[in-house]
PDB file of C-alpha atoms (C1' of nucleotides) in Angstrom:
ATOM      1  CA  MET V  62       0.000   0.000   0.000  1.00 69.00           C
ATOM      2  CA  THR V  63       1.306   3.439  -0.933  1.00 81.00           C
ATOM      3  CA  THR V  64       1.103   6.181   1.659  1.00 88.00           C
ATOM      4  CA  VAL V  65       0.759   9.872   0.914  1.00 85.00           C
ATOM      5  CA  GLY V  66       3.659  11.955   2.182  1.00 86.00           C
ATOM      6  CA  VAL V  67       3.593  15.575   3.262  1.00 87.00           C
ATOM      7  CA  PRO V  68       3.809  17.693   0.059  1.00 88.00           C
ATOM      8  CA  ALA V  69       7.009  19.643  -0.596  1.00 88.00           C
ATOM      9  CA  GLY V  70       6.661  23.192   0.634  1.00 86.00           C
ATOM     10  CA  TRP V  71       3.754  22.333   2.913  1.00 92.00           C
ATOM     11  CA  PRO V  72       3.577  24.817   5.814  1.00 95.00           C
ATOM     12  CA  ALA V  73       5.415  23.703   8.924  1.00 94.00           C
ATOM     13  CA  THR V  74       4.308  26.447  11.293  1.00 95.00           C
ATOM     14  CA  GLU V  75       1.071  28.207  12.133  1.00 96.00           C
ATOM     15  CA  GLU V  76       2.501  31.455  10.831  1.00 95.00           C
ATOM     16  CA  GLU V  77       3.302  29.933   7.447  1.00 96.00           C
ATOM     17  CA  ALA V  78      -0.103  28.293   7.263  1.00 97.00           C
ATOM     18  CA  ARG V  79      -1.918  31.558   7.952  1.00 97.00           C
ATOM     19  CA  ALA V  80       0.201  33.251   5.287  1.00 96.00           C
ATOM     20  CA  VAL V  81      -0.841  30.571   2.777  1.00 97.00           C
ATOM     21  CA  GLN V  82      -4.500  31.198   3.642  1.00 97.00           C
ATOM     22  CA  ASP V  83      -4.059  34.927   3.195  1.00 97.00           C
ATOM     23  CA  GLY V  84      -2.400  34.323  -0.163  1.00 97.00           C
ATOM     24  CA  LEU V  85      -5.128  32.024  -1.501  1.00 97.00           C
ATOM     25  CA  ARG V  86      -8.321  33.461  -0.029  1.00 97.00           C
ATOM     26  CA  GLY V  87      -8.707  35.927  -2.888  1.00 98.00           C
ATOM     27  CA  ARG V  88      -9.186  33.042  -5.311  1.00 98.00           C
ATOM     28  CA  VAL V  89     -12.419  31.826  -3.724  1.00 98.00           C
ATOM     29  CA  VAL V  90     -15.320  32.190  -6.178  1.00 98.00           C
ATOM     30  CA  LEU V  91     -18.656  32.999  -4.575  1.00 97.00           C
ATOM     31  CA  ASP V  92     -20.645  34.437  -7.482  1.00 97.00           C
ATOM     32  CA  GLU V  93     -21.569  31.148  -9.124  1.00 97.00           C
ATOM     33  CA  PRO V  94     -24.784  29.402  -8.029  1.00 97.00           C
ATOM     34  CA  GLY V  95     -23.181  25.981  -8.345  1.00 97.00           C
ATOM     35  CA  PRO V  96     -24.639  22.692  -9.562  1.00 98.00           C
ATOM     36  CA  PRO V  97     -28.412  22.276  -9.003  1.00 97.00           C
ATOM     37  CA  PRO V  98     -29.364  19.783  -6.281  1.00 95.00           C
ATOM     38  CA  GLY V  99     -30.714  16.430  -7.383  1.00 92.00           C
ATOM     39  CA  THR V 100     -28.702  16.291 -10.601  1.00 94.00           C
ATOM     40  CA  GLY V 101     -25.276  14.952 -11.436  1.00 96.00           C
ATOM     41  CA  ARG V 102     -22.949  13.665  -8.765  1.00 98.00           C
ATOM     42  CA  VAL V 103     -22.193  14.659  -5.184  1.00 98.00           C
ATOM     43  CA  THR V 104     -19.062  13.490  -3.386  1.00 98.00           C
ATOM     44  CA  GLY V 105     -18.421  13.289   0.338  1.00 98.00           C
ATOM     45  CA  VAL V 106     -14.905  13.487   1.760  1.00 98.00           C
ATOM     46  CA  ASP V 107     -13.772  12.750   5.305  1.00 98.00           C
ATOM     47  CA  VAL V 108     -10.691  11.654   7.245  1.00 98.00           C
ATOM     48  CA  ALA V 109      -9.855   9.549  10.300  1.00 97.00           C
ATOM     49  CA  TYR V 110      -6.681   9.640  12.371  1.00 96.00           C
ATOM     50  CA  ASP V 111      -4.374   7.410  14.323  1.00 94.00           C
ATOM     51  CA  ASP V 112      -2.229   9.900  16.185  1.00 86.00           C
ATOM     52  CA  GLY V 113      -0.026   7.287  17.776  1.00 88.00           C
ATOM     53  CA  LEU V 114       0.947   5.871  14.391  1.00 90.00           C
ATOM     54  CA  ASP V 115       0.928   9.315  12.782  1.00 91.00           C
ATOM     55  CA  LEU V 116      -1.505   8.054  10.135  1.00 95.00           C
ATOM     56  CA  VAL V 117      -4.439   9.681   8.415  1.00 96.00           C
ATOM     57  CA  ALA V 118      -6.929   7.902   6.156  1.00 97.00           C
ATOM     58  CA  ALA V 119      -9.157   9.790   3.741  1.00 98.00           C
ATOM     59  CA  ALA V 120     -12.182   8.658   1.767  1.00 98.00           C
ATOM     60  CA  ALA V 121     -14.110  10.094  -1.156  1.00 98.00           C
ATOM     61  CA  VAL V 122     -17.534   8.615  -1.897  1.00 98.00           C
ATOM     62  CA  VAL V 123     -19.405   9.626  -5.039  1.00 98.00           C
ATOM     63  CA  LEU V 124     -23.204   9.491  -4.918  1.00 98.00           C
ATOM     64  CA  ASP V 125     -25.768   9.897  -7.647  1.00 98.00           C
ATOM     65  CA  ALA V 126     -27.413  13.139  -6.557  1.00 97.00           C
ATOM     66  CA  ALA V 127     -30.896  11.966  -7.546  1.00 97.00           C
ATOM     67  CA  THR V 128     -30.915   8.529  -5.920  1.00 97.00           C
ATOM     68  CA  LEU V 129     -28.105   8.913  -3.339  1.00 97.00           C
ATOM     69  CA  GLU V 130     -26.750   5.564  -4.505  1.00 96.00           C
ATOM     70  CA  VAL V 131     -22.993   5.067  -4.336  1.00 97.00           C
ATOM     71  CA  VAL V 132     -21.410   5.473  -7.769  1.00 97.00           C
ATOM     72  CA  ALA V 133     -17.734   5.246  -6.865  1.00 98.00           C
ATOM     73  CA  GLU V 134     -15.353   5.290  -3.903  1.00 98.00           C
ATOM     74  CA  ALA V 135     -11.657   5.833  -3.271  1.00 98.00           C
ATOM     75  CA  THR V 136      -9.367   6.030  -0.245  1.00 98.00           C
ATOM     76  CA  ALA V 137      -5.844   7.144   0.549  1.00 98.00           C
ATOM     77  CA  VAL V 138      -3.623   6.768   3.600  1.00 97.00           C
ATOM     78  CA  GLY V 139      -0.942   9.271   4.500  1.00 95.00           C
ATOM     79  CA  ARG V 140       1.199  10.765   7.231  1.00 94.00           C
ATOM     80  CA  VAL V 141      -0.275  13.475   9.400  1.00 92.00           C
ATOM     81  CA  SER V 142       0.806  16.713   7.697  1.00 89.00           C
ATOM     82  CA  PHE V 143      -0.044  19.290  10.371  1.00 94.00           C
ATOM     83  CA  PRO V 144      -1.241  19.359  13.990  1.00 94.00           C
ATOM     84  CA  TYR V 145      -4.849  20.198  14.724  1.00 95.00           C
ATOM     85  CA  VAL V 146      -5.120  23.930  15.193  1.00 96.00           C
ATOM     86  CA  PRO V 147      -8.555  25.590  15.082  1.00 97.00           C
ATOM     87  CA  GLY V 148      -8.623  27.642  11.903  1.00 97.00           C
ATOM     88  CA  LEU V 149      -5.913  25.558  10.221  1.00 98.00           C
ATOM     89  CA  LEU V 150      -7.767  22.275   9.788  1.00 97.00           C
ATOM     90  CA  ALA V 151      -7.217  22.246   6.027  1.00 98.00           C
ATOM     91  CA  PHE V 152      -3.479  21.762   6.431  1.00 97.00           C
ATOM     92  CA  ARG V 153      -4.144  18.574   8.347  1.00 96.00           C
ATOM     93  CA  GLU V 154      -6.631  17.057   5.915  1.00 97.00           C
ATOM     94  CA  ILE V 155      -6.065  18.295   2.384  1.00 98.00           C
ATOM     95  CA  PRO V 156      -3.081  16.252   1.143  1.00 97.00           C
ATOM     96  CA  THR V 157      -4.734  12.907   1.856  1.00 98.00           C
ATOM     97  CA  VAL V 158      -8.188  14.070   0.768  1.00 98.00           C
ATOM     98  CA  ARG V 159      -6.763  15.221  -2.553  1.00 98.00           C
ATOM     99  CA  ALA V 160      -5.075  11.869  -3.039  1.00 98.00           C
ATOM    100  CA  ALA V 161      -8.400  10.109  -2.490  1.00 98.00           C
ATOM    101  CA  LEU V 162     -10.166  12.437  -4.943  1.00 98.00           C
ATOM    102  CA  ASP V 163      -7.412  11.835  -7.498  1.00 98.00           C
ATOM    103  CA  ARG V 164      -8.033   8.105  -7.249  1.00 98.00           C
ATOM    104  CA  LEU V 165     -11.709   8.353  -8.174  1.00 98.00           C
ATOM    105  CA  PRO V 166     -12.552   6.816 -11.547  1.00 98.00           C
ATOM    106  CA  CYS V 167     -15.014   9.614 -12.368  1.00 98.00           C
ATOM    107  CA  PRO V 168     -15.430  13.354 -11.819  1.00 98.00           C
ATOM    108  CA  PRO V 169     -16.692  14.100  -8.290  1.00 98.00           C
ATOM    109  CA  GLY V 170     -19.199  16.820  -9.104  1.00 98.00           C
ATOM    110  CA  LEU V 171     -20.014  18.855  -5.985  1.00 98.00           C
ATOM    111  CA  VAL V 172     -17.737  18.057  -3.036  1.00 98.00           C
ATOM    112  CA  VAL V 173     -19.232  18.095   0.476  1.00 98.00           C
ATOM    113  CA  CYS V 174     -16.668  18.642   3.235  1.00 98.00           C
ATOM    114  CA  ASP V 175     -16.928  17.825   6.929  1.00 97.00           C
ATOM    115  CA  GLY V 176     -16.192  21.309   8.297  1.00 97.00           C
ATOM    116  CA  TYR V 177     -16.425  24.890   7.089  1.00 98.00           C
ATOM    117  CA  GLY V 178     -15.967  26.864   3.884  1.00 98.00           C
ATOM    118  CA  VAL V 179     -16.048  30.659   4.062  1.00 98.00           C
ATOM    119  CA  ALA V 180     -17.316  30.490   7.637  1.00 98.00           C
ATOM    120  CA  HIS V 181     -13.803  30.838   8.995  1.00 97.00           C
ATOM    121  CA  PRO V 182     -11.724  33.412  10.881  1.00 97.00           C
ATOM    122  CA  ARG V 183     -10.035  34.405   7.587  1.00 97.00           C
ATOM    123  CA  ARG V 184     -12.921  33.270   5.359  1.00 98.00           C
ATOM    124  CA  PHE V 185     -10.881  30.340   4.060  1.00 98.00           C
ATOM    125  CA  GLY V 186     -11.893  27.105   5.742  1.00 98.00           C
ATOM    126  CA  LEU V 187     -11.312  23.557   4.551  1.00 98.00           C
ATOM    127  CA  ALA V 188     -14.031  23.511   1.876  1.00 98.00           C
ATOM    128  CA  SER V 189     -12.908  26.798   0.343  1.00 98.00           C
ATOM    129  CA  HIS V 190      -9.256  25.763   0.426  1.00 98.00           C
ATOM    130  CA  LEU V 191      -9.962  22.402  -1.201  1.00 98.00           C
ATOM    131  CA  GLY V 192     -12.139  24.131  -3.795  1.00 98.00           C
ATOM    132  CA  VAL V 193      -9.456  26.639  -4.737  1.00 98.00           C
ATOM    133  CA  LEU V 194      -6.805  23.919  -5.071  1.00 98.00           C
ATOM    134  CA  THR V 195      -8.989  21.653  -7.215  1.00 98.00           C
ATOM    135  CA  ASP V 196     -11.341  24.236  -8.773  1.00 98.00           C
ATOM    136  CA  LEU V 197     -14.216  21.912  -7.872  1.00 98.00           C
ATOM    137  CA  PRO V 198     -17.494  23.246  -6.474  1.00 98.00           C
ATOM    138  CA  THR V 199     -17.398  22.680  -2.710  1.00 98.00           C
ATOM    139  CA  ILE V 200     -19.513  23.263   0.385  1.00 98.00           C
ATOM    140  CA  GLY V 201     -18.893  22.780   4.090  1.00 98.00           C
ATOM    141  CA  VAL V 202     -21.298  21.046   6.473  1.00 98.00           C
ATOM    142  CA  ALA V 203     -20.072  21.162  10.064  1.00 98.00           C
ATOM    143  CA  LYS V 204     -21.429  19.487  13.183  1.00 96.00           C
ATOM    144  CA  ASN V 205     -20.824  22.349  15.609  1.00 95.00           C
ATOM    145  CA  PRO V 206     -20.814  26.151  15.449  1.00 95.00           C
ATOM    146  CA  PHE V 207     -17.070  26.631  15.929  1.00 95.00           C
ATOM    147  CA  THR V 208     -16.628  30.232  17.100  1.00 96.00           C
ATOM    148  CA  PHE V 209     -19.838  31.491  15.538  1.00 96.00           C
ATOM    149  CA  THR V 210     -23.192  32.388  17.027  1.00 96.00           C
ATOM    150  CA  TYR V 211     -26.744  31.621  15.949  1.00 96.00           C
ATOM    151  CA  ASP V 212     -30.301  31.654  17.158  1.00 95.00           C
ATOM    152  CA  ASP V 213     -32.104  28.347  17.403  1.00 93.00           C
ATOM    153  CA  PRO V 214     -33.760  27.595  14.023  1.00 95.00           C
ATOM    154  CA  ALA V 215     -37.448  26.637  13.755  1.00 94.00           C
ATOM    155  CA  PRO V 216     -37.864  23.049  15.017  1.00 93.00           C
ATOM    156  CA  ALA V 217     -39.002  21.467  11.747  1.00 94.00           C
ATOM    157  CA  ARG V 218     -36.656  20.108   9.102  1.00 95.00           C
ATOM    158  CA  GLY V 219     -35.659  22.953   6.802  1.00 96.00           C
ATOM    159  CA  GLY V 220     -35.668  25.575   9.536  1.00 96.00           C
ATOM    160  CA  SER V 221     -32.590  27.756   9.471  1.00 96.00           C
ATOM    161  CA  ALA V 222     -30.999  30.754  11.121  1.00 97.00           C
ATOM    162  CA  PRO V 223     -28.006  32.903  10.191  1.00 97.00           C
ATOM    163  CA  LEU V 224     -24.606  31.743  11.380  1.00 97.00           C
ATOM    164  CA  LEU V 225     -22.923  34.899  12.529  1.00 96.00           C
ATOM    165  CA  ASP V 226     -19.379  36.113  12.930  1.00 96.00           C
ATOM    166  CA  GLY V 227     -20.259  39.231  14.837  1.00 93.00           C
ATOM    167  CA  ALA V 228     -22.825  40.926  12.599  1.00 93.00           C
ATOM    168  CA  GLU V 229     -21.721  39.170   9.404  1.00 95.00           C
ATOM    169  CA  GLU V 230     -23.604  36.141   8.115  1.00 97.00           C
ATOM    170  CA  VAL V 231     -21.025  33.511   7.169  1.00 97.00           C
ATOM    171  CA  GLY V 232     -23.360  30.537   6.799  1.00 98.00           C
ATOM    172  CA  ARG V 233     -26.540  29.016   8.199  1.00 98.00           C
ATOM    173  CA  ALA V 234     -27.560  26.798  11.040  1.00 97.00           C
ATOM    174  CA  LEU V 235     -29.854  24.337   9.242  1.00 97.00           C
ATOM    175  CA  ARG V 236     -32.241  21.844  10.814  1.00 96.00           C
ATOM    176  CA  THR V 237     -31.998  18.722   8.660  1.00 97.00           C
ATOM    177  CA  ARG V 238     -34.382  16.612  10.781  1.00 95.00           C
ATOM    178  CA  ASP V 239     -37.370  17.569  12.923  1.00 94.00           C
ATOM    179  CA  GLY V 240     -36.377  18.439  16.467  1.00 92.00           C
ATOM    180  CA  VAL V 241     -32.723  17.530  15.985  1.00 94.00           C
ATOM    181  CA  LYS V 242     -29.718  19.765  16.556  1.00 95.00           C
ATOM    182  CA  PRO V 243     -28.899  21.761  13.397  1.00 96.00           C
ATOM    183  CA  VAL V 244     -25.861  21.404  11.159  1.00 97.00           C
ATOM    184  CA  PHE V 245     -23.809  24.389  10.092  1.00 98.00           C
ATOM    185  CA  VAL V 246     -23.625  25.023   6.361  1.00 98.00           C
ATOM    186  CA  SER V 247     -21.347  27.387   4.483  1.00 98.00           C
ATOM    187  CA  ALA V 248     -20.357  27.990   0.872  1.00 98.00           C
ATOM    188  CA  GLY V 249     -16.933  26.684  -0.089  1.00 98.00           C
ATOM    189  CA  HIS V 250     -16.037  27.562  -3.690  1.00 98.00           C
ATOM    190  CA  ARG V 251     -18.160  28.148  -6.805  1.00 98.00           C
ATOM    191  CA  VAL V 252     -21.387  27.454  -4.875  1.00 98.00           C
ATOM    192  CA  SER V 253     -23.855  29.915  -3.321  1.00 98.00           C
ATOM    193  CA  LEU V 254     -25.083  29.522   0.234  1.00 98.00           C
ATOM    194  CA  GLY V 255     -28.593  28.889  -1.085  1.00 98.00           C
ATOM    195  CA  THR V 256     -27.398  26.055  -3.292  1.00 98.00           C
ATOM    196  CA  ALA V 257     -25.351  24.669  -0.404  1.00 98.00           C
ATOM    197  CA  LEU V 258     -28.448  24.620   1.813  1.00 98.00           C
ATOM    198  CA  ALA V 259     -30.547  22.933  -0.881  1.00 98.00           C
ATOM    199  CA  HIS V 260     -27.900  20.241  -1.385  1.00 98.00           C
ATOM    200  CA  THR V 261     -27.669  19.661   2.338  1.00 98.00           C
ATOM    201  CA  LEU V 262     -31.415  19.094   2.583  1.00 97.00           C
ATOM    202  CA  ALA V 263     -31.370  16.825  -0.462  1.00 97.00           C
ATOM    203  CA  LEU V 264     -28.652  14.760   1.213  1.00 97.00           C
ATOM    204  CA  THR V 265     -30.488  14.322   4.520  1.00 97.00           C
ATOM    205  CA  PRO V 266     -33.638  12.254   3.826  1.00 95.00           C
ATOM    206  CA  ARG V 267     -33.128  10.199   6.987  1.00 94.00           C
ATOM    207  CA  TYR V 268     -30.298  11.360   9.207  1.00 96.00           C
ATOM    208  CA  ARG V 269     -28.987  14.613  10.625  1.00 96.00           C
ATOM    209  CA  LEU V 270     -25.751  14.433   8.636  1.00 97.00           C
ATOM    210  CA  PRO V 271     -25.537  14.302   4.828  1.00 97.00           C
ATOM    211  CA  GLU V 272     -25.353  10.845   3.260  1.00 97.00           C
ATOM    212  CA  THR V 273     -22.094  11.956   1.668  1.00 98.00           C
ATOM    213  CA  THR V 274     -20.516  12.622   5.048  1.00 97.00           C
ATOM    214  CA  ARG V 275     -21.895   9.414   6.554  1.00 97.00           C
ATOM    215  CA  ARG V 276     -20.588   7.251   3.717  1.00 97.00           C
ATOM    216  CA  ALA V 277     -17.190   8.959   3.651  1.00 98.00           C
ATOM    217  CA  ASP V 278     -16.887   8.709   7.439  1.00 97.00           C
ATOM    218  CA  ALA V 279     -17.592   4.979   7.429  1.00 96.00           C
ATOM    219  CA  LEU V 280     -15.175   4.383   4.563  1.00 97.00           C
ATOM    220  CA  CYS V 281     -12.232   6.359   5.942  1.00 97.00           C
ATOM    221  CA  ARG V 282     -12.574   4.622   9.317  1.00 96.00           C
ATOM    222  CA  GLN V 283     -12.464   1.288   7.567  1.00 96.00           C
ATOM    223  CA  ALA V 284      -9.428   2.373   5.558  1.00 96.00           C
ATOM    224  CA  LEU V 285      -7.703   3.487   8.760  1.00 96.00           C
ATOM    225  CA  ARG V 286      -8.390   0.151  10.472  1.00 94.00           C
ATOM    226  CA  GLU V 287      -6.892  -1.678   7.529  1.00 94.00           C
ATOM    227  CA  ALA V 288      -3.888   0.637   7.435  1.00 94.00           C
ATOM    228  CA  VAL V 289      -3.238   0.200  11.157  1.00 93.00           C
ATOM    229  CA  ARG V 290      -3.472  -3.557  10.803  1.00 90.00           C
ATOM    230  CA  ALA V 291      -0.907  -3.500   7.954  1.00 85.00           C
ATOM    231  CA  PHE V 292       1.250  -0.785   9.485  1.00 78.00           C
ATOM    232  CA  PRO V 293       4.548  -2.532  10.420  1.00 72.00           C
ATOM    233  CA  ALA V 294       4.758  -4.376   7.111  1.00 68.00           C
ATOM    234  CA  ASP V 295       3.793  -1.288   5.161  1.00 64.00           C
ATOM    235  CA  GLU V 296       6.361   0.817   6.970  1.00 62.00           C
ATOM    236  CA  ALA V 297       9.114  -1.659   6.172  1.00 58.00           C
ATOM    237  CA  ALA V 298       7.992  -1.877   2.560  1.00 57.00           C
ATOM    238  CA  SER V 299       8.038   1.881   2.112  1.00 57.00           C
ATOM    239  CA  GLY V 300      11.463   2.233   3.696  1.00 50.00           C
ATOM    240  CA  ARG V 301      10.439   4.600   6.443  1.00 52.00           C
ATOM    241  CA  PRO V 302      12.049   4.299   9.852  1.00 49.00           C
ATOM    242  CA  ARG V 303       9.812   3.176  12.650  1.00 47.00           C
ATOM    243  CA  ARG V 304       9.532   5.747  15.375  1.00 45.00           C
ATOM    244  CA  ASP V 305      11.288   4.648  18.562  1.00 40.00           C
ATOM    245  CA  PRO V 306       8.540   3.919  21.116  1.00 40.00           C
ATOM    246  CA  GLY V 307      10.690   5.433  23.871  1.00 34.00           C
ATOM    247  CA  ASP V 308      11.355   8.603  21.907  1.00 35.00           C
ATOM    248  CA  ARG V 309       8.759  11.072  23.027  1.00 32.00           C
ATOM    249  CA  PRO V 310       9.867  14.702  22.626  1.00 33.00           C
TER     250      PRO V 310
ATOM    251  C1'  DG P  80      -3.289  37.139  30.297  1.00 57.49           C
ATOM    252  C1'  DC P  81      -7.255  33.475  30.022  1.00 57.49           C
ATOM    253  C1'  DG P  82     -10.588  30.741  27.745  1.00 57.49           C
ATOM    254  C1'  DA P  83     -12.769  28.959  23.352  1.00 57.49           C
ATOM    255  C1'  DC P  84     -12.075  26.866  19.284  1.00 57.49           C
ATOM    256  C1'  DA P  85     -14.218  22.950  12.362  1.00 57.49           C
ATOM    257  C1'  DG P  86     -11.823  17.829  12.822  1.00 57.49           C
TER     258       DG P  86
ATOM    259  C1'  DA H 288     -10.826  13.641  15.842  1.00 57.49           C
ATOM    260  C1'  DT H 289     -10.463   9.849  19.658  1.00 57.49           C
ATOM    261  C1'  DC H 290     -10.960   7.550  24.301  1.00 57.49           C
ATOM    262  C1'  DT H 291     -15.307   4.313  26.124  1.00 57.49           C
ATOM    263  C1'  DT H 292     -20.453   1.399  29.153  1.00 57.49           C
ATOM    264  C1'  DG H 293     -24.463   1.614  29.555  1.00 57.49           C
ATOM    265  C1'  DT H 294     -28.887   3.205  28.342  1.00 57.49           C
ATOM    266  C1'  DC H 295     -33.248   5.031  26.349  1.00 57.49           C
ATOM    267  C1'  DG H 296     -36.138   4.494  22.270  1.00 57.49           C
ATOM    268  C1'  DC H 297     -38.003   3.250  17.607  1.00 57.49           C
TER     269       DC H 297
END
DNA sequence: GCGACAG
DNA sequence: ATCTTGTCGC
């Protein structure tokens, strides 16, 4: 099994990572409506980690937007490329997610990310960053409000309320199921917030989270389990030194 | 300075 | 994200 390494030139510090975000944020496109819901393909991406082994597994699952049936899947396993820092999540997930997307046998259509797009301290969250790098239409659907505020949406499915960064609306809290905690939707790249909300509702006929996210989550966890099981052999095969168990800086 | 903080 | 037992409910 081939593992994805950290890309050359990838930021090594928080300062460098923030500079990269500031350099790329101007390329986010927000004036396109994006692909209509219920047509074409929709792809979910997600990652799972094994911190002890320094591994990250990513999955991309392509669904038919009309039927929500799985059309294609791909996974990739890599080394952790950045620590988790709120606001810098993209640097931890993107290399392996891109590798999984590259392995798909068909175009992904709209990409649904587990996290935020323009709802971000510098308006350049994971979904926007991935969109700019791939030029694919992307949206972010997050499970919690991060640093933002919102009023409780109406209790029925479809109810929504602005997700606010101070007075600025950066996304929406959207109720995807009656009486269930909302999800937090934002535009990523080449998709409007309205289209992002419509896609999110189309992807939640049964559960709180989009089918894309659920399928990708299950697949990347499976890929991680398999990678962990094969780890020592894989490490030897790829010529990487095993980390000394007693070496904990 | 302290606490909070997508995954 | 991940660590983890039981528990309430359809």
